[in-house]
Coordinates of C-alpha atoms in Angstrom, one line a residue:
M20 CA 28.8 18.5 39.1
Q21 CA 25.0 18.6 38.5
F22 CA 25.6 17.4 34.9
K23 CA 27.8 14.5 36.0
L24 CA 25.2 13.5 38.7
S25 CA 22.4 13.5 36.1
I26 CA 24.4 11.2 33.7
H27 CA 25.2 8.8 36.6
V28 CA 21.5 8.7 37.6
A29 CA 20.4 8.1 34.0
V30 CA 22.9 5.2 33.6
A31 CA 21.8 3.7 36.9
V32 CA 18.2 3.9 35.9
I33 CA 18.9 2.2 32.6
A34 CA 21.1 -0.5 34.2
T35 CA 18.4 -1.2 36.8
A36 CA 15.8 -1.6 34.1
M37 CA 18.0 -4.0 32.2
L38 CA 19.2 -6.2 35.1
P39 CA 16.1 -8.3 35.3
A40 CA 16.3 -9.0 31.6
C41 CA 20.0 -10.1 31.9
D42 CA 19.5 -13.0 34.2
G43 CA 16.6 -14.4 32.1
S44 CA 14.1 -14.4 35.0
L45 CA 12.1 -11.4 33.6
R46 CA 11.9 -10.3 30.1
R47 CA 11.0 -6.7 29.3
E48 CA 9.8 -6.5 25.8
T49 CA 7.3 -4.3 24.1
P50 CA 4.3 -6.1 22.8
A51 CA 4.7 -7.6 19.4
A52 CA 3.0 -5.7 16.7
A53 CA 0.2 -7.5 15.0
K54 CA 1.7 -9.0 11.9
L55 CA -0.1 -9.6 8.7
E56 CA 0.2 -13.2 7.5
V57 CA -2.6 -14.9 5.6
V58 CA -2.0 -18.4 4.3
R59 CA -4.3 -20.1 1.8
A60 CA -3.8 -23.7 0.4
D61 CA -4.7 -24.6 -3.2
P62 CA -4.7 -28.4 -3.0
A63 CA -5.8 -28.8 -6.6
R64 CA -2.6 -27.2 -7.8
N65 CA -0.5 -28.1 -4.9
R66 CA 0.3 -24.5 -4.0
L67 CA 0.5 -22.5 -0.8
W68 CA -0.2 -18.7 -1.1
V69 CA 1.2 -16.5 1.7
L70 CA 0.3 -12.8 2.1
D71 CA 2.4 -10.7 4.4
H72 CA 2.7 -6.9 4.8
E73 CA 4.9 -6.5 1.7
V74 CA 4.4 -9.3 -0.8
I75 CA 2.6 -12.5 -1.7
S76 CA 4.7 -15.6 -1.9
V77 CA 3.6 -18.7 -3.7
Y78 CA 5.1 -22.1 -2.7
D79 CA 5.2 -25.6 -4.0
N80 CA 3.3 -27.4 -1.3
T81 CA 5.3 -30.6 -1.9
N82 CA 8.8 -29.4 -1.3
G83 CA 8.3 -26.0 0.2
R84 CA 10.2 -24.3 -2.7
R85 CA 9.1 -20.7 -3.3
L86 CA 7.8 -20.5 -6.9
R87 CA 7.1 -16.8 -7.0
R88 CA 7.4 -13.5 -5.0
I89 CA 4.7 -11.0 -6.1
V90 CA 4.6 -7.3 -5.2
L91 CA 1.1 -5.7 -5.4
P92 CA 1.2 -2.4 -7.2
E93 CA -0.2 0.5 -5.1
W94 CA -1.3 -1.8 -2.3
I95 CA -2.3 0.2 0.8
V96 CA -2.7 -1.4 4.2
L97 CA -3.7 0.1 7.5
P98 CA -2.4 -1.4 10.8
Q99 CA -4.8 -3.7 12.7
R100 CA -5.3 -1.2 15.4
Y101 CA -7.3 1.0 12.9
S102 CA -9.0 -1.6 10.8
C103 CA -9.5 -5.4 10.2
L104 CA -6.5 -6.7 8.2
P105 CA -6.8 -7.3 4.4
D106 CA -7.4 -10.8 3.2
L107 CA -6.5 -13.3 0.5
A108 CA -8.9 -15.8 -1.2
L109 CA -8.5 -18.3 -4.0
D110 CA -11.3 -18.9 -6.6
S111 CA -12.0 -22.3 -8.2
S112 CA -9.6 -21.5 -11.1
G113 CA -6.7 -21.0 -8.6
A114 CA -6.6 -17.2 -9.1
A115 CA -5.8 -15.3 -6.0
F116 CA -7.7 -12.2 -4.9
V117 CA -6.2 -9.8 -2.3
S118 CA -8.0 -6.9 -0.7
S119 CA -7.0 -3.6 0.7
N120 CA -8.4 -2.8 4.1
V121 CA -8.8 0.9 3.3
L122 CA -9.6 1.1 -0.4
P123 CA -12.4 -0.6 -2.5
V124 CA -9.7 -2.3 -4.6
L125 CA -8.9 -6.0 -5.3
W126 CA -5.7 -7.4 -6.8
R127 CA -6.2 -10.5 -8.9
I128 CA -3.2 -12.8 -9.5
D129 CA -3.4 -15.2 -12.5
P130 CA -2.6 -18.7 -11.3
Q131 CA -0.4 -19.7 -14.3
R132 CA 1.4 -16.5 -15.3
Y133 CA 1.3 -14.7 -11.9
E134 CA 0.2 -11.5 -13.6
V135 CA -1.4 -8.9 -11.3
T136 CA -4.6 -7.1 -12.3
R137 CA -5.8 -4.2 -10.1
I138 CA -9.6 -4.1 -9.9
E139 CA -11.0 -0.8 -8.7
L140 CA -14.5 -1.5 -7.4
V141 CA -17.5 0.7 -7.9
L142 CA -19.6 0.7 -4.7
D143 CA -23.4 0.9 -4.7
T144 CA -23.3 2.9 -1.5
D145 CA -20.9 4.4 1.1
N146 CA -18.9 6.3 -1.5
D147 CA -18.3 9.0 1.1
K148 CA -16.5 6.6 3.4
D149 CA -13.2 4.7 3.5
V150 CA -14.3 1.3 2.4
G151 CA -11.9 -1.6 2.3
F152 CA -12.5 -5.3 2.5
T153 CA -11.5 -8.2 4.7
G154 CA -12.8 -11.7 5.2
L155 CA -12.9 -12.6 1.5
S156 CA -14.8 -15.8 0.9
F157 CA -16.0 -17.5 -2.3
A158 CA -19.5 -19.1 -2.1
G159 CA -20.1 -22.4 -3.8
D160 CA -21.6 -20.6 -6.8
G161 CA -18.5 -18.4 -7.2
T162 CA -19.9 -15.3 -5.6
L163 CA -17.3 -13.4 -3.7
L164 CA -18.4 -12.2 -0.2
A165 CA -16.5 -9.8 2.0
A166 CA -16.7 -8.0 5.3
G167 CA -16.2 -4.3 5.5
A168 CA -12.7 -3.7 7.0
M169 CA -13.7 -0.6 9.0
A170 CA -17.5 -0.9 9.5
A171 CA -19.3 -4.1 10.1
A172 CA -21.0 -4.7 6.8
L173 CA -21.4 -7.6 4.4
W174 CA -20.6 -7.0 0.8
Q175 CA -21.1 -9.0 -2.4
I176 CA -18.4 -8.4 -5.0
D177 CA -18.7 -8.9 -8.7
T178 CA -15.1 -9.1 -9.9
S179 CA -16.0 -9.3 -13.6
A180 CA -18.2 -6.1 -13.4
A181 CA -15.7 -4.4 -10.9
S182 CA -18.6 -3.6 -8.5
A183 CA -19.5 -4.2 -4.9
R184 CA -23.0 -4.2 -3.4
K185 CA -23.6 -3.8 0.3
I186 CA -25.9 -6.6 1.4
A187 CA -26.3 -5.6 5.1
S188 CA -24.9 -3.5 7.9
Y189 CA -24.4 -4.6 11.5
P190 CA -24.4 -1.4 13.6
S191 CA -24.2 -3.3 16.9
V192 CA -21.1 -5.3 15.9
A193 CA -18.0 -3.5 17.0
R194 CA -15.6 -5.3 14.7
G195 CA -16.8 -8.0 12.2
C196 CA -13.8 -9.0 10.3
D197 CA -15.3 -12.0 8.5
P198 CA -18.7 -12.7 6.8
A199 CA -19.5 -15.7 9.0
T200 CA -19.2 -13.6 12.2
L201 CA -21.5 -11.0 10.6
V202 CA -24.1 -13.6 9.6
R203 CA -24.0 -15.1 13.1
A204 CA -24.2 -11.7 14.7
G205 CA -27.2 -10.8 12.5
Q206 CA -29.2 -13.8 13.9
D207 CA -29.2 -12.2 17.4
Q208 CA -28.8 -8.5 16.8
T209 CA -30.0 -5.6 14.6
V210 CA -29.3 -5.9 10.9
I211 CA -30.0 -3.2 8.4
A212 CA -30.6 -4.8 5.0
A213 CA -29.3 -2.7 2.2
S214 CA -31.8 -1.7 -0.4
R215 CA -31.4 -3.3 -3.9
P216 CA -30.7 -0.8 -6.7
K217 CA -33.6 -0.4 -9.1

């Protein structure tokens, strides 16, 4: 009898929890997980690049037709609760660069052939830490800037030399996921400038 009573109680509890959702007046849903979706437009080539948690899709921006679906080999991504999300940036030639938020690696996608090149970056410092990048941004002179995905730091990346140099750290910034936020934060807070290699 005890077993039957427990089953009936469990069914009643589940039904009670579901009733408010059935009449539409109250919805009980778990919070949606943060979803990775980075969109970058390339107006010069009329393309739209979309990065999600599995692939990059390239679309014709005129008719919305998908031109290519690209899988990044050995791409590792941490969820947003642990780190800033990875990013996607386009250079002046239309090449796409994608970061990992846990490894010092970039993936370059050729804009014509869609070939993927994995670029393992040599760091000038912090080799004992998990360093990934977010907030990728090309400066007017072609310099690639990035924010550290786990620690608030500003990095300069040389893709041709496969190297990354830490420009500054922002110890008072809890989460600086883009270079502009870090630069603004540095105007009002403590900034530790990284020393230049000799």
